[in-house]
Coordinates of N, CA and C in Angstrom, one line a residue:
M267 N -18.6 34.0 -23.0 CA -18.9 32.8 -22.4 C -18.6 31.7 -23.4
T268 N -17.8 30.7 -22.9 CA -17.4 29.6 -23.8 C -18.3 28.4 -23.6
A269 N -18.6 27.7 -24.7 CA -19.4 26.5 -24.6 C -18.5 25.3 -24.3
T270 N -19.1 24.5 -23.5 CA -18.3 23.3 -23.1 C -18.8 22.1 -23.9
R271 N -17.9 21.3 -24.4 CA -18.2 20.1 -25.1 C -18.5 19.0 -24.2
P272 N -19.6 18.2 -24.5 CA -19.8 17.1 -23.6 C -18.8 16.0 -23.8
I273 N -18.4 15.3 -22.7 CA -17.4 14.3 -22.8 C -18.2 13.0 -23.2
P274 N -17.7 12.3 -24.2 CA -18.4 11.0 -24.6 C -18.4 10.0 -23.4
A275 N -19.5 9.3 -23.3 CA -19.7 8.3 -22.3 C -18.9 7.1 -22.6
T276 N -18.3 6.5 -21.6 CA -17.6 5.2 -21.8 C -18.4 4.1 -21.2
A277 N -18.0 2.9 -21.4 CA -18.7 1.7 -20.9 C -18.8 1.8 -19.4
T278 N -17.8 2.3 -18.7 CA -17.8 2.3 -17.2 C -18.7 3.5 -16.8
D279 N -18.8 4.6 -17.6 CA -19.6 5.7 -17.3 C -21.1 5.3 -17.3
T280 N -21.5 4.4 -18.2 CA -22.9 4.0 -18.3 C -23.3 2.8 -17.4
A281 N -22.3 2.2 -16.8 CA -22.5 1.1 -15.9 C -23.3 1.5 -14.7
P282 N -24.1 0.7 -14.1 CA -24.8 1.0 -12.9 C -23.8 1.5 -11.8
K283 N -24.3 2.4 -11.0 CA -23.4 3.0 -10.0 C -22.8 1.9 -9.1
S284 N -23.5 0.9 -8.8 CA -23.1 -0.2 -7.9 C -21.9 -0.9 -8.5
R285 N -21.8 -1.0 -9.8 CA -20.7 -1.7 -10.5 C -19.5 -0.7 -10.7
R286 N -19.8 0.6 -10.7 CA -18.8 1.5 -11.2 C -17.9 2.0 -10.0
H287 N -18.4 2.1 -8.8 CA -17.7 2.7 -7.7 C -17.5 1.7 -6.6
A288 N -16.3 1.8 -6.0 CA -16.0 1.0 -4.8 C -16.9 1.4 -3.7
P289 N -17.4 0.5 -2.9 CA -18.2 0.9 -1.7 C -17.4 1.6 -0.6
P290 N -18.0 2.4 0.2 CA -17.3 3.1 1.3 C -16.4 2.2 2.1
W291 N -16.8 1.0 2.5 CA -15.9 0.1 3.3 C -14.6 -0.2 2.6
A292 N -14.7 -0.3 1.3 CA -13.4 -0.7 0.5 C -12.5 0.6 0.5
V293 N -13.1 1.7 0.3 CA -12.3 3.0 0.3 C -11.6 3.2 1.6
R294 N -12.3 2.9 2.7 CA -11.8 3.0 4.1 C -10.6 2.0 4.2
C295 N -10.8 0.8 3.8 CA -9.8 -0.2 3.9 C -8.6 0.2 3.1
A296 N -8.7 0.8 1.9 CA -7.6 1.2 1.1 C -6.8 2.3 1.9
W297 N -7.5 3.2 2.5 CA -6.8 4.3 3.2 C -6.1 3.7 4.5
I298 N -6.7 2.7 5.1 CA -6.1 2.1 6.2 C -4.8 1.4 5.8
T299 N -4.7 0.8 4.6 CA -3.5 0.2 4.1 C -2.4 1.3 4.0
V300 N -2.8 2.4 3.5 CA -1.8 3.5 3.4 C -1.4 4.0 4.8
L301 N -2.3 4.1 5.7 CA -2.0 4.6 7.1 C -1.2 3.6 7.9
C302 N -1.4 2.3 7.7 CA -0.7 1.3 8.5 C 0.8 1.2 8.2
T303 N 1.2 1.8 7.1 CA 2.7 1.9 6.8 C 3.4 3.1 7.4
V304 N 2.6 4.1 7.8 CA 3.2 5.3 8.3 C 4.0 5.2 9.6
P305 N 3.4 4.5 10.7 CA 4.2 4.4 11.9 C 5.6 3.8 11.7
S306 N 5.7 2.7 11.0 CA 7.0 2.0 10.8 C 7.9 2.9 10.0
G307 N 7.3 3.7 9.0 CA 8.1 4.6 8.2 C 8.7 5.7 9.1
L308 N 7.9 6.2 10.0 CA 8.4 7.3 10.9 C 9.4 6.7 11.9
W309 N 9.2 5.5 12.3 CA 10.2 4.9 13.2 C 11.6 4.7 12.5
R310 N 11.5 4.2 11.2 CA 12.7 4.1 10.4 C 13.4 5.4 10.1
M311 N 12.6 6.4 9.9 CA 13.2 7.8 9.6 C 13.9 8.3 10.9
A312 N 13.3 8.0 12.0 CA 14.0 8.4 13.3 C 15.4 7.7 13.4
L313 N 15.4 6.4 13.1 CA 16.6 5.6 13.0 C 17.6 6.2 12.0
G314 N 17.1 6.6 10.8 CA 17.9 7.1 9.8 C 18.6 8.4 10.1
V315 N 17.9 9.3 10.9 CA 18.5 10.6 11.2 C 19.3 10.5 12.5
G316 N 19.5 9.3 13.0 CA 20.4 9.1 14.1 C 19.8 9.0 15.5
A317 N 18.5 9.0 15.6 CA 17.9 8.9 16.9 C 18.2 7.5 17.5
D318 N 18.4 7.5 18.8 CA 18.7 6.2 19.5 C 17.3 5.5 19.6
V319 N 17.1 4.5 18.8 CA 15.9 3.7 18.9 C 16.1 2.4 19.6
G320 N 17.2 2.2 20.2 CA 17.4 1.0 21.1 C 18.3 -0.1 20.6
F321 N 18.9 0.0 19.4 CA 19.8 -1.0 19.0 C 21.1 -0.9 19.8
T322 N 21.6 -2.1 20.1 CA 22.9 -2.1 20.9 C 23.9 -3.0 20.2
G323 N 25.1 -3.1 20.7 CA 26.1 -4.0 20.1 C 26.4 -3.7 18.7
E324 N 26.7 -4.8 17.9 CA 27.0 -4.6 16.5 C 25.9 -4.0 15.7
L325 N 24.7 -4.4 16.1 CA 23.5 -3.8 15.4 C 23.5 -2.3 15.6
G326 N 23.7 -1.9 16.8 CA 23.8 -0.4 17.1 C 24.8 0.3 16.3
E327 N 25.9 -0.3 16.1 CA 27.0 0.3 15.2 C 26.6 0.3 13.8
M328 N 26.0 -0.9 13.3 CA 25.6 -1.0 11.9 C 24.5 0.0 11.5
Y329 N 23.6 0.3 12.4 CA 22.5 1.1 12.1 C 22.8 2.6 12.4
T330 N 23.9 3.1 11.9 CA 24.3 4.5 12.0 C 24.9 4.9 10.7
G331 N 25.0 6.2 10.5 CA 25.7 6.7 9.3 C 24.8 6.9 8.1
V332 N 25.5 7.4 7.0 CA 24.8 7.8 5.8 C 24.2 6.6 5.1
D333 N 24.8 5.4 5.1 CA 24.3 4.3 4.4 C 22.9 3.9 5.0
I334 N 22.8 3.9 6.3 CA 21.5 3.5 6.9 C 20.5 4.6 6.6
M335 N 20.9 5.8 6.6 CA 19.9 6.9 6.3 C 19.4 6.8 4.9
V336 N 20.2 6.5 3.9 CA 19.8 6.3 2.5 C 18.9 5.1 2.4
Y337 N 19.3 4.0 3.1 CA 18.5 2.7 3.1 C 17.1 3.0 3.7
V338 N 17.0 3.6 4.8 CA 15.7 3.7 5.5 C 14.8 4.7 4.7
L339 N 15.4 5.7 4.1 CA 14.7 6.7 3.3 C 14.1 5.9 2.1
A340 N 15.0 5.2 1.4 CA 14.5 4.4 0.2 C 13.4 3.4 0.6
L341 N 13.6 2.7 1.7 CA 12.6 1.7 2.1 C 11.3 2.3 2.5
T342 N 11.4 3.4 3.1 CA 10.2 4.1 3.5 C 9.4 4.7 2.3
V343 N 10.1 5.3 1.4 CA 9.5 5.8 0.2 C 8.9 4.7 -0.7
V344 N 9.6 3.6 -0.8 CA 9.1 2.4 -1.6 C 7.9 1.8 -0.9
S345 N 7.9 1.6 0.4 CA 6.8 1.0 1.1 C 5.6 1.9 1.1
Q346 N 5.8 3.2 1.2 CA 4.7 4.1 1.2 C 4.1 4.2 -0.2
A347 N 4.9 4.2 -1.2 CA 4.4 4.2 -2.6 C 3.6 3.0 -2.9
A348 N 4.1 1.8 -2.4 CA 3.4 0.6 -2.6 C 2.0 0.6 -1.9
A349 N 2.0 1.1 -0.7 CA 0.7 1.3 0.0 C -0.2 2.2 -0.8
M350 N 0.3 3.3 -1.3 CA -0.5 4.3 -2.1 C -1.1 3.6 -3.3
L351 N -0.4 2.7 -3.9 CA -0.9 2.0 -5.1 C -2.2 1.2 -4.8
T352 N -2.4 0.8 -3.5 CA -3.6 0.1 -3.1 C -4.8 1.0 -3.4
L353 N -4.7 2.3 -3.4 CA -5.8 3.1 -3.7 C -6.3 2.9 -5.1
G354 N -5.5 2.4 -6.0 CA -5.9 2.1 -7.3 C -7.0 1.0 -7.4
L355 N -7.0 0.2 -6.4 CA -8.1 -0.8 -6.3 C -9.4 -0.3 -6.0
V356 N -9.5 1.0 -5.6 CA -10.8 1.6 -5.3 C -11.1 2.9 -6.0
R357 N -10.1 3.4 -6.7 CA -10.3 4.7 -7.4 C -10.4 4.5 -8.9
P358 N -10.9 5.4 -9.6 CA -11.1 5.3 -11.1 C -9.7 5.1 -11.8
W359 N -8.7 5.7 -11.3 CA -7.4 5.5 -12.0 C -6.8 4.1 -11.9
G360 N -7.5 3.2 -11.2 CA -7.1 1.8 -11.2 C -7.9 1.0 -12.2
E361 N -8.8 1.7 -12.9 CA -9.6 1.1 -14.0 C -9.3 1.7 -15.3
R362 N -9.0 3.0 -15.4 CA -8.7 3.7 -16.6 C -7.5 4.6 -16.4
V363 N -6.7 4.7 -17.3 CA -5.5 5.6 -17.2 C -6.1 7.0 -17.2
P364 N -5.7 7.9 -16.3 CA -6.2 9.2 -16.2 C -6.0 10.0 -17.6
R365 N -7.0 10.8 -18.0 CA -7.0 11.4 -19.3 C -5.7 12.3 -19.5
W366 N -5.2 12.8 -18.4 CA -4.0 13.7 -18.6 C -2.7 13.0 -18.9
V367 N -2.7 11.7 -18.9 CA -1.5 10.9 -19.2 C -1.3 10.9 -20.8
P368 N -0.2 11.4 -21.3 CA 0.0 11.5 -22.7 C -0.1 10.1 -23.4
S369 N -0.7 10.0 -24.5 CA -0.9 8.8 -25.3 C -1.7 7.7 -24.7
L370 N -1.8 7.5 -23.4 CA -2.5 6.5 -22.8 C -3.8 6.9 -22.1
G371 N -4.0 8.2 -21.9 CA -5.1 8.7 -21.2 C -6.4 8.2 -21.7
G372 N -7.3 7.7 -20.8 CA -8.6 7.2 -21.1 C -8.6 5.8 -21.4
R373 N -7.5 5.1 -21.6 CA -7.5 3.7 -21.9 C -7.9 2.9 -20.7
R374 N -8.6 1.8 -21.0 CA -9.0 0.8 -19.9 C -7.8 0.1 -19.5
I375 N -7.6 -0.1 -18.2 CA -6.6 -0.9 -17.6 C -7.1 -2.3 -17.4
P376 N -6.4 -3.3 -18.0 CA -6.8 -4.7 -17.8 C -6.9 -5.1 -16.4
P377 N -8.0 -5.7 -15.9 CA -8.1 -6.1 -14.5 C -6.9 -6.9 -14.0
L378 N -6.3 -7.7 -14.7 CA -5.1 -8.5 -14.2 C -4.0 -7.6 -13.9
A379 N -3.9 -6.4 -14.4 CA -2.8 -5.4 -14.1 C -3.0 -5.0 -12.7
G380 N -4.1 -5.1 -12.1 CA -4.3 -4.7 -10.6 C -4.4 -6.0 -9.8
I381 N -4.9 -7.1 -10.3 CA -5.2 -8.3 -9.6 C -3.8 -9.0 -9.3
V382 N -3.0 -9.2 -10.3 CA -1.8 -10.0 -10.1 C -0.8 -9.3 -9.1
P383 N -0.5 -8.0 -9.3 CA 0.3 -7.4 -8.3 C -0.3 -7.3 -6.9
G384 N -1.6 -7.2 -6.9 CA -2.3 -7.1 -5.6 C -2.2 -8.5 -4.8
V385 N -2.4 -9.6 -5.5 CA -2.3 -10.9 -4.9 C -0.9 -11.2 -4.5
L386 N 0.1 -10.9 -5.4 CA 1.5 -11.2 -5.1 C 2.0 -10.3 -3.9
G387 N 1.6 -9.1 -4.0 CA 2.0 -8.1 -2.9 C 1.4 -8.5 -1.6
G388 N 0.1 -8.8 -1.6 CA -0.6 -9.1 -0.4 C -0.1 -10.4 0.3
V389 N 0.2 -11.4 -0.5 CA 0.8 -12.6 0.0 C 2.2 -12.4 0.5
A390 N 3.0 -11.7 -0.2 CA 4.4 -11.4 0.2 C 4.4 -10.6 1.5
V391 N 3.7 -9.6 1.6 CA 3.7 -8.8 2.8 C 3.2 -9.5 4.0
T392 N 2.1 -10.3 3.8 CA 1.5 -11.1 4.9 C 2.6 -12.1 5.3
G393 N 3.2 -12.8 4.4 CA 4.1 -13.9 4.7 C 5.4 -13.3 5.4
L394 N 5.9 -12.2 4.9 CA 7.1 -11.6 5.5 C 6.8 -11.1 7.0
C395 N 5.6 -10.4 7.1 CA 5.3 -9.9 8.4 C 5.1 -11.0 9.4
L396 N 4.4 -12.1 9.0 CA 4.1 -13.2 9.9 C 5.4 -13.9 10.3
A397 N 6.3 -14.1 9.3 CA 7.6 -14.8 9.5 C 8.4 -14.0 10.5
L398 N 8.5 -12.7 10.3 CA 9.3 -11.9 11.3 C 8.7 -11.8 12.7
A399 N 7.3 -11.8 12.7 CA 6.7 -11.7 14.0 C 6.7 -13.0 14.8
L400 N 6.6 -14.1 14.1 CA 6.4 -15.4 14.7 C 7.6 -16.3 14.8
A401 N 8.7 -15.9 14.1 CA 9.9 -16.8 14.1 C 10.5 -16.7 15.5
P402 N 10.6 -17.9 16.2 CA 11.1 -17.9 17.6 C 12.6 -17.5 17.6
D403 N 13.4 -17.8 16.6 CA 14.8 -17.5 16.6 C 15.1 -16.4 15.6
G404 N 14.0 -15.6 15.2 CA 14.2 -14.6 14.2 C 14.9 -13.3 14.7
P405 N 14.9 -12.3 13.9 CA 15.6 -11.1 14.3 C 15.0 -10.4 15.6
L406 N 13.8 -10.6 15.8 CA 13.2 -10.0 17.0 C 13.7 -10.6 18.3
A407 N 14.2 -11.9 18.2 CA 14.7 -12.6 19.4 C 16.2 -12.1 19.7
N408 N 16.8 -11.4 18.8 CA 18.2 -10.9 19.0 C 18.3 -9.9 20.1
P409 N 19.1 -10.2 21.1 CA 19.2 -9.3 22.3 C 19.7 -7.9 21.9
E410 N 20.3 -7.7 20.7 CA 20.8 -6.4 20.3 C 19.6 -5.6 19.7
F411 N 18.5 -6.2 19.5 CA 17.3 -5.4 19.0 C 16.8 -4.6 20.2
P412 N 16.0 -3.5 19.9 CA 15.5 -2.7 21.0 C 14.7 -3.5 22.0
Q413 N 15.0 -3.3 23.3 CA 14.3 -3.9 24.4 C 13.6 -2.9 25.3
G414 N 12.8 -3.3 26.2 CA 12.1 -2.4 27.1 C 11.2 -1.4 26.4
T415 N 11.3 -0.2 26.8 CA 10.4 0.9 26.2 C 10.7 1.0 24.7
A416 N 12.0 1.0 24.4 CA 12.4 1.2 22.9 C 11.8 0.0 22.1
G417 N 11.9 -1.2 22.7 CA 11.3 -2.4 22.0 C 9.8 -2.3 21.9
L418 N 9.1 -1.8 22.9 CA 7.7 -1.6 22.8 C 7.3 -0.6 21.8
V419 N 8.1 0.6 21.7 CA 7.8 1.6 20.7 C 8.0 1.0 19.3
M420 N 9.1 0.2 19.1 CA 9.3 -0.4 17.8 C 8.2 -1.4 17.4
N421 N 7.7 -2.2 18.4 CA 6.7 -3.2 18.1 C 5.3 -2.5 17.8
V422 N 5.0 -1.4 18.5 CA 3.8 -0.6 18.3 C 3.8 0.0 16.9
C423 N 5.0 0.5 16.5 CA 5.1 1.1 15.2 C 5.0 0.1 14.0
Y424 N 5.5 -1.1 14.3 CA 5.5 -2.2 13.2 C 4.3 -3.0 13.2
A425 N 3.5 -3.1 14.3 CA 2.4 -4.0 14.4 C 1.3 -3.7 13.3
P426 N 1.1 -2.4 13.0 CA 0.0 -2.2 11.9 C 0.4 -2.9 10.6
L427 N 1.6 -3.2 10.4 CA 2.0 -3.8 9.1 C 1.4 -5.2 9.0
L428 N 1.0 -5.8 10.1 CA 0.3 -7.1 10.1 C -1.0 -7.0 9.4
L429 N -1.6 -5.8 9.3 CA -2.9 -5.6 8.6 C -2.7 -5.4 7.1
W430 N -1.6 -4.9 6.7 CA -1.3 -4.4 5.3 C -1.6 -5.5 4.3
G431 N -1.0 -6.7 4.4 CA -1.1 -7.7 3.5 C -2.6 -8.3 3.4
P432 N -3.2 -8.6 4.5 CA -4.6 -9.1 4.5 C -5.5 -8.1 3.9
L433 N -5.4 -6.8 4.2 CA -6.2 -5.8 3.6 C -6.1 -5.7 2.1
V434 N -4.8 -5.8 1.6 CA -4.6 -5.8 0.2 C -5.3 -6.9 -0.5
L435 N -5.2 -8.1 0.2 CA -5.8 -9.3 -0.4 C -7.4 -9.1 -0.5
V436 N -8.0 -8.6 0.6 CA -9.4 -8.4 0.6 C -9.8 -7.4 -0.5
L437 N -9.0 -6.3 -0.6 CA -9.3 -5.3 -1.6 C -9.1 -5.8 -3.0
T438 N -8.1 -6.6 -3.2 CA -7.9 -7.2 -4.5 C -9.0 -8.1 -4.9
A439 N -9.5 -8.9 -4.0 CA -10.6 -9.8 -4.3 C -11.9 -9.0 -4.6
H440 N -12.1 -7.9 -3.9 CA -13.2 -7.1 -4.2 C -13.1 -6.4 -5.6
Y441 N -11.9 -5.9 -5.9 CA -11.5 -5.3 -7.2 C -11.8 -6.3 -8.3
A442 N -11.4 -7.5 -8.1 CA -11.6 -8.5 -9.2 C -13.1 -8.8 -9.4
R443 N -13.8 -8.9 -8.3 CA -15.2 -9.1 -8.4 C -15.9 -7.9 -9.0
R444 N -15.6 -6.7 -8.6 CA -16.2 -5.5 -9.2 C -15.9 -5.4 -10.6
R445 N -14.6 -5.6 -11.0 CA -14.3 -5.4 -12.4 C -14.9 -6.5 -13.3
S446 N -15.0 -7.7 -12.8 CA -15.7 -8.8 -13.6 C -17.2 -8.5 -13.7
A447 N -17.8 -7.9 -12.7 CA -19.2 -7.5 -12.7 C -19.4 -6.4 -13.7
A448 N -18.5 -5.5 -13.8 CA -18.6 -4.3 -14.6 C -18.5 -4.7 -16.1
S449 N -17.7 -5.8 -16.4 CA -17.6 -6.2 -17.8 C -18.6 -7.3 -18.2
A450 N -19.4 -7.8 -17.2 CA -20.4 -8.8 -17.5 C -21.6 -8.1 -18.3
P451 N -22.2 -8.8 -19.2 CA -23.3 -8.2 -19.9 C -24.5 -7.9 -18.9
A452 N -25.1 -6.8 -19.1 CA -26.2 -6.4 -18.1 C -27.5 -7.1 -18.5

């Protein structure tokens, strides 16, 4: 039988539980940010593998081939990875580098390292989604874009992205408040 060594307590380990952990509502919101990017990613992947998603004319010709497959795969991986990073706003690895990371393991992550990208990303995604959805002469008004059932499917797949930016902003505000409360003297 081997003896286990106790792990030394850190400042966040000794903080009251209410300061240390994100509440369940925040964890659910973080997972929703991850899930709201999935439908558009699946729709793009269908486009990338050559499924007829409803584009016609020049757009229909442009959205075929290896180039579009690489593009949609890259876009889907990047957007899903960005959404997964939102979990850092509610998980311990968003406050301390995991111990298994060489040379950095256990170090405290400065709050601004989560706050600045969270605010910038939340504002950018919100602005982009609103601009695309509300622009009267924008890409969605193009008659070569999917229409009818194909257009409905595309809109249903992309509509959840309207939640992504605002949820990131809410989670970032909560992260900032929680991190400042954790560092405040008790």
